[in-house]
Each structure stands twice: as C-alpha cells, then as structure tokens.
Coordinates of C-alpha atoms in Angstrom, one line a residue:
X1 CA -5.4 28.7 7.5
X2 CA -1.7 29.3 6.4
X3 CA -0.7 30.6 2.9
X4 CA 2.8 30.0 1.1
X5 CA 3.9 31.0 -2.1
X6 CA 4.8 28.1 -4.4
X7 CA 4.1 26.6 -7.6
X8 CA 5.5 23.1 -7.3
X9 CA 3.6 19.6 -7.8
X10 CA 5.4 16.9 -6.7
X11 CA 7.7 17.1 -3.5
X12 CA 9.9 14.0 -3.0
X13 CA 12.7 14.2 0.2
X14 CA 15.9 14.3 -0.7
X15 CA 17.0 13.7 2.9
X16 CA 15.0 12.4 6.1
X17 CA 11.2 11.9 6.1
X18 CA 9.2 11.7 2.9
X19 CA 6.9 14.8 2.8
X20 CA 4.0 13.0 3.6
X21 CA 5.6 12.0 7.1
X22 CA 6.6 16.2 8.5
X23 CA 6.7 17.0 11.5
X24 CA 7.1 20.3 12.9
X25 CA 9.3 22.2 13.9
X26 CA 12.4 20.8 12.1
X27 CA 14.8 23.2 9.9
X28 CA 16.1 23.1 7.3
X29 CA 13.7 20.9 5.4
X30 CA 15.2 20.0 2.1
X31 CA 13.5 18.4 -0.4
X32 CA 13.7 17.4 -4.7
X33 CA 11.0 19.1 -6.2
X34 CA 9.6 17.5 -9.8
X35 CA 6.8 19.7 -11.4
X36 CA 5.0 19.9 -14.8
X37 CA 5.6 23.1 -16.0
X38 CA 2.4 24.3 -18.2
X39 CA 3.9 27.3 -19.5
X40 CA 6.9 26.4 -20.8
X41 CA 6.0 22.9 -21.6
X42 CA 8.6 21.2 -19.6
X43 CA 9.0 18.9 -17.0
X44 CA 11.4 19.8 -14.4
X45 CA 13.0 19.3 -11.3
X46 CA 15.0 21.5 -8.5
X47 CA 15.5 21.8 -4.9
X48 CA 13.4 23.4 -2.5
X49 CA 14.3 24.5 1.3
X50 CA 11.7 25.6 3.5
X51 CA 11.5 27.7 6.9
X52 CA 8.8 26.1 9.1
X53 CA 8.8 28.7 11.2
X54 CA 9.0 31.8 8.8
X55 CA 7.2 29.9 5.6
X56 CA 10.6 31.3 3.8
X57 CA 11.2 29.0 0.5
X58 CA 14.4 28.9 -1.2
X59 CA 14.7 26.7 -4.6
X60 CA 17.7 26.2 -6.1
X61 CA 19.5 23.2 -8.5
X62 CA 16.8 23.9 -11.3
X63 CA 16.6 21.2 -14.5
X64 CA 15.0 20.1 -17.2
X65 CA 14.3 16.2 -17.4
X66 CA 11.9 16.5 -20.5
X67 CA 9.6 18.9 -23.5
X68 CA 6.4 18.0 -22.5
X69 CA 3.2 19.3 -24.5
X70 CA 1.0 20.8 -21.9
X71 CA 1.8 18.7 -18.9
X72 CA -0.5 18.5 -16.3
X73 CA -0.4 16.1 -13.5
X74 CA 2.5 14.8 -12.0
X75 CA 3.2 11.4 -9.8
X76 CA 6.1 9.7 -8.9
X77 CA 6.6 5.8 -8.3
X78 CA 10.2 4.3 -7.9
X79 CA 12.9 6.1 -10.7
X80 CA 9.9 7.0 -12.6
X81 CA 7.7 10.0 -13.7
X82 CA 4.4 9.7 -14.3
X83 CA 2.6 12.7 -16.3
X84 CA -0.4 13.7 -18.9
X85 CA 0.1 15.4 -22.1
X86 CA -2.3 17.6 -24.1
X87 CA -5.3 15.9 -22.0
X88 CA -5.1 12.4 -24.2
X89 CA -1.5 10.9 -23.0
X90 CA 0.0 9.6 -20.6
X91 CA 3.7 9.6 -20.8
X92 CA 6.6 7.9 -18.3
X93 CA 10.2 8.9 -17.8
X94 CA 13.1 8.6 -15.3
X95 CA 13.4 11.3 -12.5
X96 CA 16.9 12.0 -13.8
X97 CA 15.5 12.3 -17.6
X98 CA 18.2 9.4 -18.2
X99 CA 15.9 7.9 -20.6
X100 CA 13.0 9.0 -23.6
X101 CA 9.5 9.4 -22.7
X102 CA 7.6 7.3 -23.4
X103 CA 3.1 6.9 -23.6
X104 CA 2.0 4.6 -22.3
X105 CA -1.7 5.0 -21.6
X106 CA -3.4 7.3 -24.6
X107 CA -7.1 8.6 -26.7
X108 CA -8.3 10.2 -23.0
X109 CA -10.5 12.2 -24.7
X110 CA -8.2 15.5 -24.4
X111 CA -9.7 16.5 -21.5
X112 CA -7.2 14.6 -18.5
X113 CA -6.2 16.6 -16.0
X114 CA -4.4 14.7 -13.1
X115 CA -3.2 11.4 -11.8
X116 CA -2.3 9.6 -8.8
X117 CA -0.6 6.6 -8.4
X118 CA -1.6 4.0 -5.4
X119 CA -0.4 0.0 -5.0
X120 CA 0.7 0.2 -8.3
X121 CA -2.1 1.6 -10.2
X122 CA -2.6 4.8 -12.3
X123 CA -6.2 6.9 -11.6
X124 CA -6.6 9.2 -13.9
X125 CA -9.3 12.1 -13.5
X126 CA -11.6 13.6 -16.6
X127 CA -10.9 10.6 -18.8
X128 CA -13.3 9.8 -21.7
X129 CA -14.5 6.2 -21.9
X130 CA -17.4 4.6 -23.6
X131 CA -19.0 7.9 -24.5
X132 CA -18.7 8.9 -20.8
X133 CA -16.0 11.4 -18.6
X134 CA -14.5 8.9 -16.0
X135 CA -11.8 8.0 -13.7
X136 CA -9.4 5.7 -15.8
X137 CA -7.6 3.0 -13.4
X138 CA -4.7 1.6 -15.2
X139 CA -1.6 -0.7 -14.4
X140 CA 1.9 1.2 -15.1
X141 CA 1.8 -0.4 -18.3
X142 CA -0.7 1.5 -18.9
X143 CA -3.2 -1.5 -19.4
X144 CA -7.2 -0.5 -18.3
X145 CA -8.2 -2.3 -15.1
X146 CA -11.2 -0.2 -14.2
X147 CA -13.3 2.9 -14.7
X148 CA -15.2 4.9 -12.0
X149 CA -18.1 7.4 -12.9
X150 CA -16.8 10.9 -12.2
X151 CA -18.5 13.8 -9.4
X152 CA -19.4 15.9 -12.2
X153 CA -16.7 16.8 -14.2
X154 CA -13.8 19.2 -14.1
X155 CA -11.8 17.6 -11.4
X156 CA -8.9 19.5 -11.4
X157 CA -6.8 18.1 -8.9
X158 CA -6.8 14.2 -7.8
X159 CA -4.7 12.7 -4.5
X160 CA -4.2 9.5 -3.0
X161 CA -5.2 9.4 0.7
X162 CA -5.2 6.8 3.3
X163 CA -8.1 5.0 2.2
X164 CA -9.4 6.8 -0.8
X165 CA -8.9 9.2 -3.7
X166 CA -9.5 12.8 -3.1
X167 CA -10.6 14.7 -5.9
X168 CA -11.0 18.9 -6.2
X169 CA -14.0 20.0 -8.1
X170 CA -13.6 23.0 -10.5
X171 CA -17.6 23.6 -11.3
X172 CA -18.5 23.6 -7.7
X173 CA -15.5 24.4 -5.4
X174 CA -15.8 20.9 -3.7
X175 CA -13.7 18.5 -2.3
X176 CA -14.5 15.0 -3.0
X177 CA -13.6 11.3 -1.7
X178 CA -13.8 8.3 -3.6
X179 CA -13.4 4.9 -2.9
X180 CA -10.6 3.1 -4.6
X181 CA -12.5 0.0 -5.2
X182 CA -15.8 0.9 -5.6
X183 CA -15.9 4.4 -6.8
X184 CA -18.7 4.9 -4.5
X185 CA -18.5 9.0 -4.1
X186 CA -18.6 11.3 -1.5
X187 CA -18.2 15.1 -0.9
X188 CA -16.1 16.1 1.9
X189 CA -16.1 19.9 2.0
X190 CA -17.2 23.2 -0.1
X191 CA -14.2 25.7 -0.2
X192 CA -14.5 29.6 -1.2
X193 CA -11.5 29.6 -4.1
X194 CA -11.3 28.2 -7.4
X195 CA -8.7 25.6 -6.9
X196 CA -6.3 23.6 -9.4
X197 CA -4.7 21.2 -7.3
X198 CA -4.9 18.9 -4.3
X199 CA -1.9 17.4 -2.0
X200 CA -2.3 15.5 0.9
X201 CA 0.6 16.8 3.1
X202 CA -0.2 14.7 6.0
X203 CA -2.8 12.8 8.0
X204 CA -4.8 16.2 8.7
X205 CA -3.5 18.2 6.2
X206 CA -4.9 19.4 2.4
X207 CA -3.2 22.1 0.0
X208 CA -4.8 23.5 -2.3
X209 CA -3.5 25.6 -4.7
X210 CA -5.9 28.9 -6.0
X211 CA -5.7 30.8 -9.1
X212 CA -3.3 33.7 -7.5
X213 CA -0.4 30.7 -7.0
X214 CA -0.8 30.1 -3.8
X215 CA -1.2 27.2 -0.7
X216 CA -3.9 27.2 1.2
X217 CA -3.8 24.6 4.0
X218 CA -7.4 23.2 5.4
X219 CA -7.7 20.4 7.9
X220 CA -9.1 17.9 6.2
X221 CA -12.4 17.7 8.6

C-alpha cells in the first residue's frame, strides 16, 4: 500500500492519457484537477503535477468556477460539472464556470452524498425515495429512470468501474459492487480505515481517501 497526500476529487488530463489510462513510470504527469470544496463551499479547479517516482505533488493555477452549499460529490461528463448540494440537489455547470448553476435533479432527502456518471446516466448514492434511502439513477436532465436498494446506508463514496458501481460503506468499512442494471449487491472487501471517497485509478487500482486526508491505494482483489 502506497500513501499520498491530496485532497482532490476529480482528476481530468490536461495533456496525454486520461487518468484512468496511467501508466508508470512517466514524468511529469500533469493533469486539471476540479474538486468540491466542503469547507469553503466552493467548487474549484487547479492544476496538479505529480512525481511517480517520489509521490511529490505540486498544484498550481487555482480557481473558483462556482459558491456551492456543501458540495459533495463531483463527476465530470463533456464541458460539464456534475455535483450535490446540501444532500437534496443536484446542480450542473461548465468546467470553466462560463455559465450559472443550475439543479437539475432535487428533494434527495438531505442526506446525498456522491455521484457517478456512466453512458449518460447520473447514480446517485444515499438518495431518499418512496420512504426508502436508495441509489437514484437519473438522465442528465435530471429525469428518474431507476432506483436501486442501497448496502445499508452511509455510502460515502460511489465510482464507476468496468462493469459496475463501486460503492464505500461508512457503517461498516466495506467496499461494495453493484450492478448497474440490476442493482443486485455485492461486497468486495473490508478495509481497516474510515473512508470518504472511492476512485478507480485504473484496472487494479482503488483510492481511498481516510479521515487524516490521505490516499490509500488497494488492489482491487
């Protein structure tokens, strides 16, 4: 297990391979950073150089694209920004803040706490539908298609991957998968620290970021 120091949520290239696709070694590694800052109720972007070999970070270029009300979650898809405000919103805007926010999916019960985006549809964790906490699938106009029941509650941290969603478990420090079509459930690993995010870096790869603000890598077997 590595650790690096980092608080970003979103990491788009700004040249070369998209994240997603790394490969080490290769230096410099540049990349636009956009990340929902909780603390000072912003969403922002900036650009981030990292060290493979010596896990130095440098971030630099720093803006902010939008005032946000406790954002939380963070996805990308085309120009846009996809993020959840005060747990009941979710709002859209342009990477380059060239335009107002905008909600477009809203009432999640106040308790939302991430998204992902995948073939054009928004998942959204800790939603409350029909007297229930769910997964909310909607369109990116922010229309329901679907709802799946939720491992538990408290998923702090939800990710695309490959086939399915993969979802990080506050209560019981658990990572799950769930199908995207079926919502059929099922847990993947047990990890030792309380966790707020997940990432899928690449086809092995999992961060997950712990209270002290830092990345922990696992191998996703």
């Amino acid at each position: 297990m590595k650790r690096l120091v980092a608080f970003g949520l979103l990491l788009v290239a700004v040249a070369g391979p998209a994240f997603a696709q790394f490969t080490y070694p290769s230096w410099p590694s540049v990349y636009r950073l956009y990340y929902a800052d909780y603390v000072s109720n912003t969403i922002s972007t900036a650009i981030i150089s990292l060290n493979p070999y010596t896990d130095d970070m440098h971030i630099y270029d720093h803006q902010r694209l939008y005032t946000a009300n406790r954002p939380k979650g963070l996805a990308a898809c085309g120009a846009d920004l996809y993020w959840i405000e005060n747990g009941t919103n979710v709002y859209r805007g342009r990477k380059d803040g060239s335009v107002a926010k905008s909600s477009i999916v809203s009432g999640l019960g106040g308790f939302a706490d991430d998204l992902a985006l995948r073939g054009g549809a928004l998942y959204i964790s800790d939603a409350y539908r029909n007297d229930r906490y769910c997964i909310l699938k909607a369109d990116l106009q922010g229309q329901t298609v679907q709802t799946f029941k939720l491992p538990g509650t408290e998923l702090k941290g939800l990710e695309k991957a490959a086939m399915n969603l993969l979802a990080f478990n506050y209560l019981d420090n658990a990572v799950y998968s769930i199908n995207f079509n079926t919502g059929a459930t099922t847990l993947l690993t047990k990890v030792s620290t309380t966790s707020f995010d997940i990432t899928v870096v690449d086809t092995n790869l999992i961060w997950s970021q712990d209270e002290g603000g830092s990345i922990s890598i696992y191998k996703r077997s």
